[in-house]
XYZ file of N, CA and C in Angstrom:
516
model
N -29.142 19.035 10.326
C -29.450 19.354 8.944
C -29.872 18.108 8.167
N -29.143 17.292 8.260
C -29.504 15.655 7.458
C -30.900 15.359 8.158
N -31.959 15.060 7.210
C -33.368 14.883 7.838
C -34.009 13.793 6.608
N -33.167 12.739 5.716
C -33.413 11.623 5.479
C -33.188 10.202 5.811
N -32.635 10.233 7.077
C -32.393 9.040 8.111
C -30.679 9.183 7.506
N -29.923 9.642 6.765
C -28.595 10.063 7.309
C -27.953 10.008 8.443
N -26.475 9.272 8.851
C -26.442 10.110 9.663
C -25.352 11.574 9.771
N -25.484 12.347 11.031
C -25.398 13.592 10.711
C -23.389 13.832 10.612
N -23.349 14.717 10.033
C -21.648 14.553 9.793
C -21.324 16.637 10.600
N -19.996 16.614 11.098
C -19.810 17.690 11.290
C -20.145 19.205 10.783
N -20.488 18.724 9.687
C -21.173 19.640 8.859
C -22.396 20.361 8.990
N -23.198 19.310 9.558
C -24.214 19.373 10.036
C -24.613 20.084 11.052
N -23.481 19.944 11.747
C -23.441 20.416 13.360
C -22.698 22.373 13.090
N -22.273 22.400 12.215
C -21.912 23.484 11.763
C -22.817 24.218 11.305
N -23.738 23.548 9.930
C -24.818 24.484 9.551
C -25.876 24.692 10.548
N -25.606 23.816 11.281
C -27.301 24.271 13.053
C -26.935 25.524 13.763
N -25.692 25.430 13.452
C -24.702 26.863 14.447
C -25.477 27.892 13.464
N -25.145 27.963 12.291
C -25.023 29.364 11.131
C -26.750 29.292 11.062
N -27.833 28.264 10.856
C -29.191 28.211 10.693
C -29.481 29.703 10.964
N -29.595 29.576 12.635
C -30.233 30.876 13.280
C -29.306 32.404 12.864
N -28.363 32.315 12.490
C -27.714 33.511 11.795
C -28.488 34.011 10.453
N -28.939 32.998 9.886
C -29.444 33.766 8.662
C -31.135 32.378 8.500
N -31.358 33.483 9.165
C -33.431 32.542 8.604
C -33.605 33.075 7.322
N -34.291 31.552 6.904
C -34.500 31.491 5.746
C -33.769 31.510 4.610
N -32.790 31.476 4.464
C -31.871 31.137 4.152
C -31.213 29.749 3.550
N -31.266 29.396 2.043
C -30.487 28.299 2.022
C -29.743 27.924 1.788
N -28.722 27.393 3.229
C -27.354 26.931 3.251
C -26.723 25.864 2.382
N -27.669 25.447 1.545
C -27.420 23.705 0.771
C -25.748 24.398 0.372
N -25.611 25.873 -0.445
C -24.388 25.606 -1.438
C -23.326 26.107 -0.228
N -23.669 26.748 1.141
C -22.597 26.560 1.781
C -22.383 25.358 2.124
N -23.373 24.814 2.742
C -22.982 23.574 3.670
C -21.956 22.270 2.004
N -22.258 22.666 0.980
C -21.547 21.714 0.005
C -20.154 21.889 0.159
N -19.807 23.405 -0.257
C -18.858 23.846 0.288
C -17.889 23.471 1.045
N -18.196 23.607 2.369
C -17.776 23.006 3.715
C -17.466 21.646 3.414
N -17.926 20.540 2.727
C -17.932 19.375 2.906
C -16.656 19.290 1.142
N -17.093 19.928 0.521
C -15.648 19.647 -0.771
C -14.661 20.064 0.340
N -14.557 21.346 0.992
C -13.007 21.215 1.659
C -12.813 20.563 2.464
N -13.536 20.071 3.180
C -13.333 18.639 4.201
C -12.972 17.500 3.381
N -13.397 17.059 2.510
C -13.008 16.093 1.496
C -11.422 16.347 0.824
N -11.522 17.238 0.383
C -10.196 17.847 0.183
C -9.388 17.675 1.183
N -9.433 18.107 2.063
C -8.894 18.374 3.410
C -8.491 16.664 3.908
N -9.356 15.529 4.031
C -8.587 14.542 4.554
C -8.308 13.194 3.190
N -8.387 13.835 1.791
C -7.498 13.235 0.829
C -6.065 13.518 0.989
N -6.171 14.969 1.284
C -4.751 15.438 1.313
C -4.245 14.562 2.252
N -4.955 14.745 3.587
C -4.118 14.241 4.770
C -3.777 12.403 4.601
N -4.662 11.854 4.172
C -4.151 10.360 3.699
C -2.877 9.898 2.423
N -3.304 11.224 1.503
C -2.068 11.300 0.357
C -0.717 11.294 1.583
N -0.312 12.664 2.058
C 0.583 12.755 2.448
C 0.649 11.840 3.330
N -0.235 11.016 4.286
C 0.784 9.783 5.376
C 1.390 8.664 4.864
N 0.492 8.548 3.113
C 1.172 7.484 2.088
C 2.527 8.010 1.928
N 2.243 9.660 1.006
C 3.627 9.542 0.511
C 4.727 9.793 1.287
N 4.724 9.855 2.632
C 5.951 10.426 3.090
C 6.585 9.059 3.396
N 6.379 7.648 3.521
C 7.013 6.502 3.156
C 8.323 6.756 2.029
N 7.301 7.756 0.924
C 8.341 7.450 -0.440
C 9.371 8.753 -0.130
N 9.131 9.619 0.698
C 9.659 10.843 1.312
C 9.539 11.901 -0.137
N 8.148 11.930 -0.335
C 7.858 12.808 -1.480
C 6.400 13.454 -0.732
N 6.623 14.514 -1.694
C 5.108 15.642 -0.542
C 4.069 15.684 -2.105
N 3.101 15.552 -1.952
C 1.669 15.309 -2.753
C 2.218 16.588 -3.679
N 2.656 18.163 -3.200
C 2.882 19.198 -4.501
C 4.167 18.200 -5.299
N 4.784 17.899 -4.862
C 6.384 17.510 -5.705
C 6.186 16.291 -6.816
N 5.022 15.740 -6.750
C 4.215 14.418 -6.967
C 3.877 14.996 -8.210
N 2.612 16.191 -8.127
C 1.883 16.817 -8.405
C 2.751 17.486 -10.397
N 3.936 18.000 -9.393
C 4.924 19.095 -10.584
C 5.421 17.492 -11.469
N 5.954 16.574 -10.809
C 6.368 15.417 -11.672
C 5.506 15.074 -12.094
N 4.047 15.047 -12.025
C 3.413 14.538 -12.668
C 3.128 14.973 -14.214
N 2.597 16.475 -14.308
C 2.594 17.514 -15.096
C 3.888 16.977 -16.631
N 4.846 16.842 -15.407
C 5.943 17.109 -16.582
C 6.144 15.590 -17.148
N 5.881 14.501 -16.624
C 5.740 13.806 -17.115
C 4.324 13.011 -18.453
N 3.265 13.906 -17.908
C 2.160 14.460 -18.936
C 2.318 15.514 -20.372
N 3.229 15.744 -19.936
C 3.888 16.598 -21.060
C 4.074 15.852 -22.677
N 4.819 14.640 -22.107
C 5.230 13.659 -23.171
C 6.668 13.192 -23.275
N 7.081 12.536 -23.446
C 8.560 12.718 -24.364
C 8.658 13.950 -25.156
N 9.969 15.033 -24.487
C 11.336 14.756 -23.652
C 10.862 14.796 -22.129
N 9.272 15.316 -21.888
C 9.105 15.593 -20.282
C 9.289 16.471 -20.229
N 9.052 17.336 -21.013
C 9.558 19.169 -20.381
C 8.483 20.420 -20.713
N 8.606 21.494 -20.272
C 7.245 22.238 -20.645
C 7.827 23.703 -20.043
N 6.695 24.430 -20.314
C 7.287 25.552 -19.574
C 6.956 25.886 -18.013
N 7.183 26.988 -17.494
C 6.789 27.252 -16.295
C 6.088 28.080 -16.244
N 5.352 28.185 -17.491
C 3.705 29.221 -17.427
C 2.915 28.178 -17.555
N 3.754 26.976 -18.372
C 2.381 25.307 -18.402
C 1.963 25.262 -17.045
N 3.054 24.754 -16.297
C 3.285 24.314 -15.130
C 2.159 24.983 -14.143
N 2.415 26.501 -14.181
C 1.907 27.698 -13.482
C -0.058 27.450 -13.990
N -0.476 27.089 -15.001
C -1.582 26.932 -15.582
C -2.313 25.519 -14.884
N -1.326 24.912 -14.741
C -1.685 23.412 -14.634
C -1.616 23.112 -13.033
N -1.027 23.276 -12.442
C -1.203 23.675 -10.852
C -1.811 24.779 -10.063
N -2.527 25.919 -11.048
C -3.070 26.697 -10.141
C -2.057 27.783 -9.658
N -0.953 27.950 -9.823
C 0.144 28.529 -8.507
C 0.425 29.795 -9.296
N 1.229 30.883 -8.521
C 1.576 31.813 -9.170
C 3.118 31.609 -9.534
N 3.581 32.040 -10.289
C 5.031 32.760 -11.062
C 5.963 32.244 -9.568
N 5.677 33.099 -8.703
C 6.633 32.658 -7.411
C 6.961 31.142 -6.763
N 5.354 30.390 -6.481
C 5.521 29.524 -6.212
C 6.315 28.409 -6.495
N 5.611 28.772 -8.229
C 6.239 27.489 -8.942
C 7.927 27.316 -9.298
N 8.454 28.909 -9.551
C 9.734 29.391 -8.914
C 10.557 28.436 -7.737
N 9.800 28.421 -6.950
C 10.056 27.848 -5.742
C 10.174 26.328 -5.675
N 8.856 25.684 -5.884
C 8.685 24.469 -6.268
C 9.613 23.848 -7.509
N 10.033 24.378 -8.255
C 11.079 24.043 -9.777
C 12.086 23.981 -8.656
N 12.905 24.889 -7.853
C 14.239 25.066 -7.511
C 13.950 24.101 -6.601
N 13.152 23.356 -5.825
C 13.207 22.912 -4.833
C 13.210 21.256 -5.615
N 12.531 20.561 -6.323
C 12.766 19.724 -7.353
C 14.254 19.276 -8.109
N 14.661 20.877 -8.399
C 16.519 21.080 -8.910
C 16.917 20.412 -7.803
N 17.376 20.702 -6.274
C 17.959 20.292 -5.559
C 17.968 18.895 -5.239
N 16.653 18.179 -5.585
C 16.752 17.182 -5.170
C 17.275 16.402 -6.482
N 16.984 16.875 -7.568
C 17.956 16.125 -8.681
C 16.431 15.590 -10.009
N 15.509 16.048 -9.478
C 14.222 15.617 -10.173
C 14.409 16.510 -10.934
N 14.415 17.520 -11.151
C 14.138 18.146 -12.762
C 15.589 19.045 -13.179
N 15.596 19.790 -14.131
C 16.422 21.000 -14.329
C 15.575 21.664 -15.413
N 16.392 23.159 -15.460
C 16.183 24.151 -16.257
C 17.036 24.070 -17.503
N 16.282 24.430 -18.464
C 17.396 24.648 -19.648
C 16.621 25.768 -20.445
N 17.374 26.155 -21.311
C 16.915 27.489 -22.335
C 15.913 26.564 -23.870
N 15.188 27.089 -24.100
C 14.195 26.721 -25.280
C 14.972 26.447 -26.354
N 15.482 25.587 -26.989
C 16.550 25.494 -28.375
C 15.562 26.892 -29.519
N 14.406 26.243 -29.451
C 13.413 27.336 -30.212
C 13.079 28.071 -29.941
N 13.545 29.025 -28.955
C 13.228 30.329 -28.744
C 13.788 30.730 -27.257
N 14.839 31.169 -27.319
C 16.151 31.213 -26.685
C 15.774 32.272 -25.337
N 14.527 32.903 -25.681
C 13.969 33.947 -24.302
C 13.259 32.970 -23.218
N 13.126 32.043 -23.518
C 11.590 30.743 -22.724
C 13.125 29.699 -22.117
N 12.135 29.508 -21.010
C 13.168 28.550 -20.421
C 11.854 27.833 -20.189
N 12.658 26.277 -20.153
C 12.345 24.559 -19.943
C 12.330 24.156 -18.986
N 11.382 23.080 -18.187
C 11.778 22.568 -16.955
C 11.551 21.423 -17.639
N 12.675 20.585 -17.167
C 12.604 19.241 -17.599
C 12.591 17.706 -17.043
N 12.145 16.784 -16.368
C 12.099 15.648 -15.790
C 13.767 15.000 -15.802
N 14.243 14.953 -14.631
C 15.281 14.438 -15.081
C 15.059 12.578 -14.825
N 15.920 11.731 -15.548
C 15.459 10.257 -15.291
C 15.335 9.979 -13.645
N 15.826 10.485 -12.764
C 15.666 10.332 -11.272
C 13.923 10.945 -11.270
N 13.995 11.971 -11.677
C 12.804 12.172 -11.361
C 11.490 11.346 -11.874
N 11.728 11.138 -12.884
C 10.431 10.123 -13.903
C 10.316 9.286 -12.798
N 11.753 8.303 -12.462
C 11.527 6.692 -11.843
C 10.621 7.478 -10.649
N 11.047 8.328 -10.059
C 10.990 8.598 -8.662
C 9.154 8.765 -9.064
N 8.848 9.393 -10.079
C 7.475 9.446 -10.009
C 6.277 8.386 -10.896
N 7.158 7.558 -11.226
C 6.991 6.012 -11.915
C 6.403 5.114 -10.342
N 7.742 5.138 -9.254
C 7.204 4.560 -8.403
C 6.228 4.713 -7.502
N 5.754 5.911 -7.432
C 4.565 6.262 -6.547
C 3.703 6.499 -7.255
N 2.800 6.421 -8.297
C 1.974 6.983 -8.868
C 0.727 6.051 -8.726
N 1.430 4.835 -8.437
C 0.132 3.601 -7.925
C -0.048 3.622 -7.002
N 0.879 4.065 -5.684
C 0.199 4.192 -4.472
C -0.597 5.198 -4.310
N -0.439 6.637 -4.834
C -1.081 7.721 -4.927
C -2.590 6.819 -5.238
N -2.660 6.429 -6.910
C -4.168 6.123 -7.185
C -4.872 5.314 -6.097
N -3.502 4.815 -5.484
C -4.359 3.598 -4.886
C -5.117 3.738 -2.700
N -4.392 5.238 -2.803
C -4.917 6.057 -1.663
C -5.850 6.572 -2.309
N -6.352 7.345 -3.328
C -7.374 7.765 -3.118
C -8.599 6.847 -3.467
N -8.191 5.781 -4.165
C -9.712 4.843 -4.414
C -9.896 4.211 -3.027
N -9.038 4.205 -2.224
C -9.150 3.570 -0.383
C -10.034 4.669 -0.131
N -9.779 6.234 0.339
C -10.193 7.431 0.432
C -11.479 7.305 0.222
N -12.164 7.020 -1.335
C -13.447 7.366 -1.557
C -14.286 5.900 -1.744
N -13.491 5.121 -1.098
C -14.230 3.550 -1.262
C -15.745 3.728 -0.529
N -16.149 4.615 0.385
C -17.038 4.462 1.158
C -18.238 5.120 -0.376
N -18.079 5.524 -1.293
C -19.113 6.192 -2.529
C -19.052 4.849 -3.134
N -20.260 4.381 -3.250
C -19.673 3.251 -4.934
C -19.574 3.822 -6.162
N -19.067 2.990 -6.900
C -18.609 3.797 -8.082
C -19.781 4.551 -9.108
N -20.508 4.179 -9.293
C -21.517 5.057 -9.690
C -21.725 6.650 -8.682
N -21.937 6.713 -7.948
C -21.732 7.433 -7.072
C -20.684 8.481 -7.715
N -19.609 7.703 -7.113
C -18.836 8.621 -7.757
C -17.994 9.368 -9.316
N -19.233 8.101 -10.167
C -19.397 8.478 -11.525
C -20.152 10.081 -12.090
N -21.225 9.646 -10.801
C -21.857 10.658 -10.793
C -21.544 12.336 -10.266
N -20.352 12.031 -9.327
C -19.709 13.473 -8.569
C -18.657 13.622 -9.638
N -18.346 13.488 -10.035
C -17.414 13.217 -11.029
C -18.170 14.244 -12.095
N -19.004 13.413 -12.932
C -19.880 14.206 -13.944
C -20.273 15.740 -13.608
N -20.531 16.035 -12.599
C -21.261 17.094 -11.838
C -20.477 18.023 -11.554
N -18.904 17.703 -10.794
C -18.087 18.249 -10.279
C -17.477 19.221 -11.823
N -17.398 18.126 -13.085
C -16.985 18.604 -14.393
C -17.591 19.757 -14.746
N -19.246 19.450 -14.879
C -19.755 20.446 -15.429
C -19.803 21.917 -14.670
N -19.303 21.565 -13.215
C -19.128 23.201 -12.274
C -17.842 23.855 -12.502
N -16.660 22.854 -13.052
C -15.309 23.661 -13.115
C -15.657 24.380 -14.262
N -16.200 23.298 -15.785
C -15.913 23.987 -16.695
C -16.782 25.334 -17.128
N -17.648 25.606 -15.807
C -18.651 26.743 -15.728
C -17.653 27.503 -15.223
N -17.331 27.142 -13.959
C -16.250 28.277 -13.292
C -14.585 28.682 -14.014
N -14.317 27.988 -14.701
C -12.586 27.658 -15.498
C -12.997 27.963 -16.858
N -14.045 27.369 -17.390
C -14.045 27.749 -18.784
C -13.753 26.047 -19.783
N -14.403 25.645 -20.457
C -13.607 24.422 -21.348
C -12.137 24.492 -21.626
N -11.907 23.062 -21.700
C -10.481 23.096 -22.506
C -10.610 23.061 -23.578
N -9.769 23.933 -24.659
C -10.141 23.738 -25.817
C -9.616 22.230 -26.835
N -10.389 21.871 -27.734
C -10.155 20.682 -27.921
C -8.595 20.696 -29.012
């Protein structure tokens, strides 16, 4: 598929397979496709061989992060949470209790509105996500060192304007 002196990446070798399945046909927005989840696919896998040093998993990273974005006290709800990770009602269920155990967050009831419950950063959890948050940045600028930064000024810009087509703006 690469036919500007590129060279060819698995992808490639994938869309030659699918070519003859559909003539005429253009694969550009599959074959992109294929290559965001491959990208995806070995950020993740470099996140997690970093973080399991700190014996933290990229989602648990992810929920401390959130709640520490929150602000001072660090707490939010678990429809924020649920909004802000993508996950459903269950997951994040899951992910909160699994956080409780380790001593990173707790639940408490809303002082202001006594039906809403809080998830809240506990100080173990902040430090715990104080200390990894530079190795995190600092795996993925290793990760995408092979783009220069323009480059990836530019996927960046591009990537924006497709979520907020597909997601919708944030409102200001």
């Amino acid at each position: 598929m690469a036919t500007d002196g590129q060279p060819r990446d698995r992808v490639d070798v994938i869309m030659d397979d699918i070519a003859p399945l559909m003539p005429g046909a253009d694969l550009t927005a599959k074959a992109l496709c294929h290559r965001l989840r491959r990208v995806a696919h070995q950020v993740e896998i470099h996140l997690r061989r970093e973080l399991a040093t700190f014996d933290i998993e990229p989602w648990e990273l992810e929920l401390l992060a959130c709640l520490r974005r929150a602000g001072p006290p660090y707490q939010t709800t678990p429809s924020s949470l649920q909004d802000s990770m993508q996950l459903t009602t269950g997951a994040i269920t899951k992910r909160v209790t699994t956080l409780e155990r380790r001593g990173w967050v707790f639940r408490t009831i809303d002082p202001s509105d006594r039906r809403q419950v809080l998830v809240c950063l506990t100080d173990d959890g902040e430090k715990r996500a104080m200390d990894v948050f530079g190795t995190k940045t600092e795996t993925e600028a290793r990760v995408l060192a092979g783009l220069e930064h323009g480059t990836q000024q530019r996927l960046n810009d591009d990537l924006r304007l497709l979520l907020v087509q597909l997601e919708g703006p944030v409102p200001e």
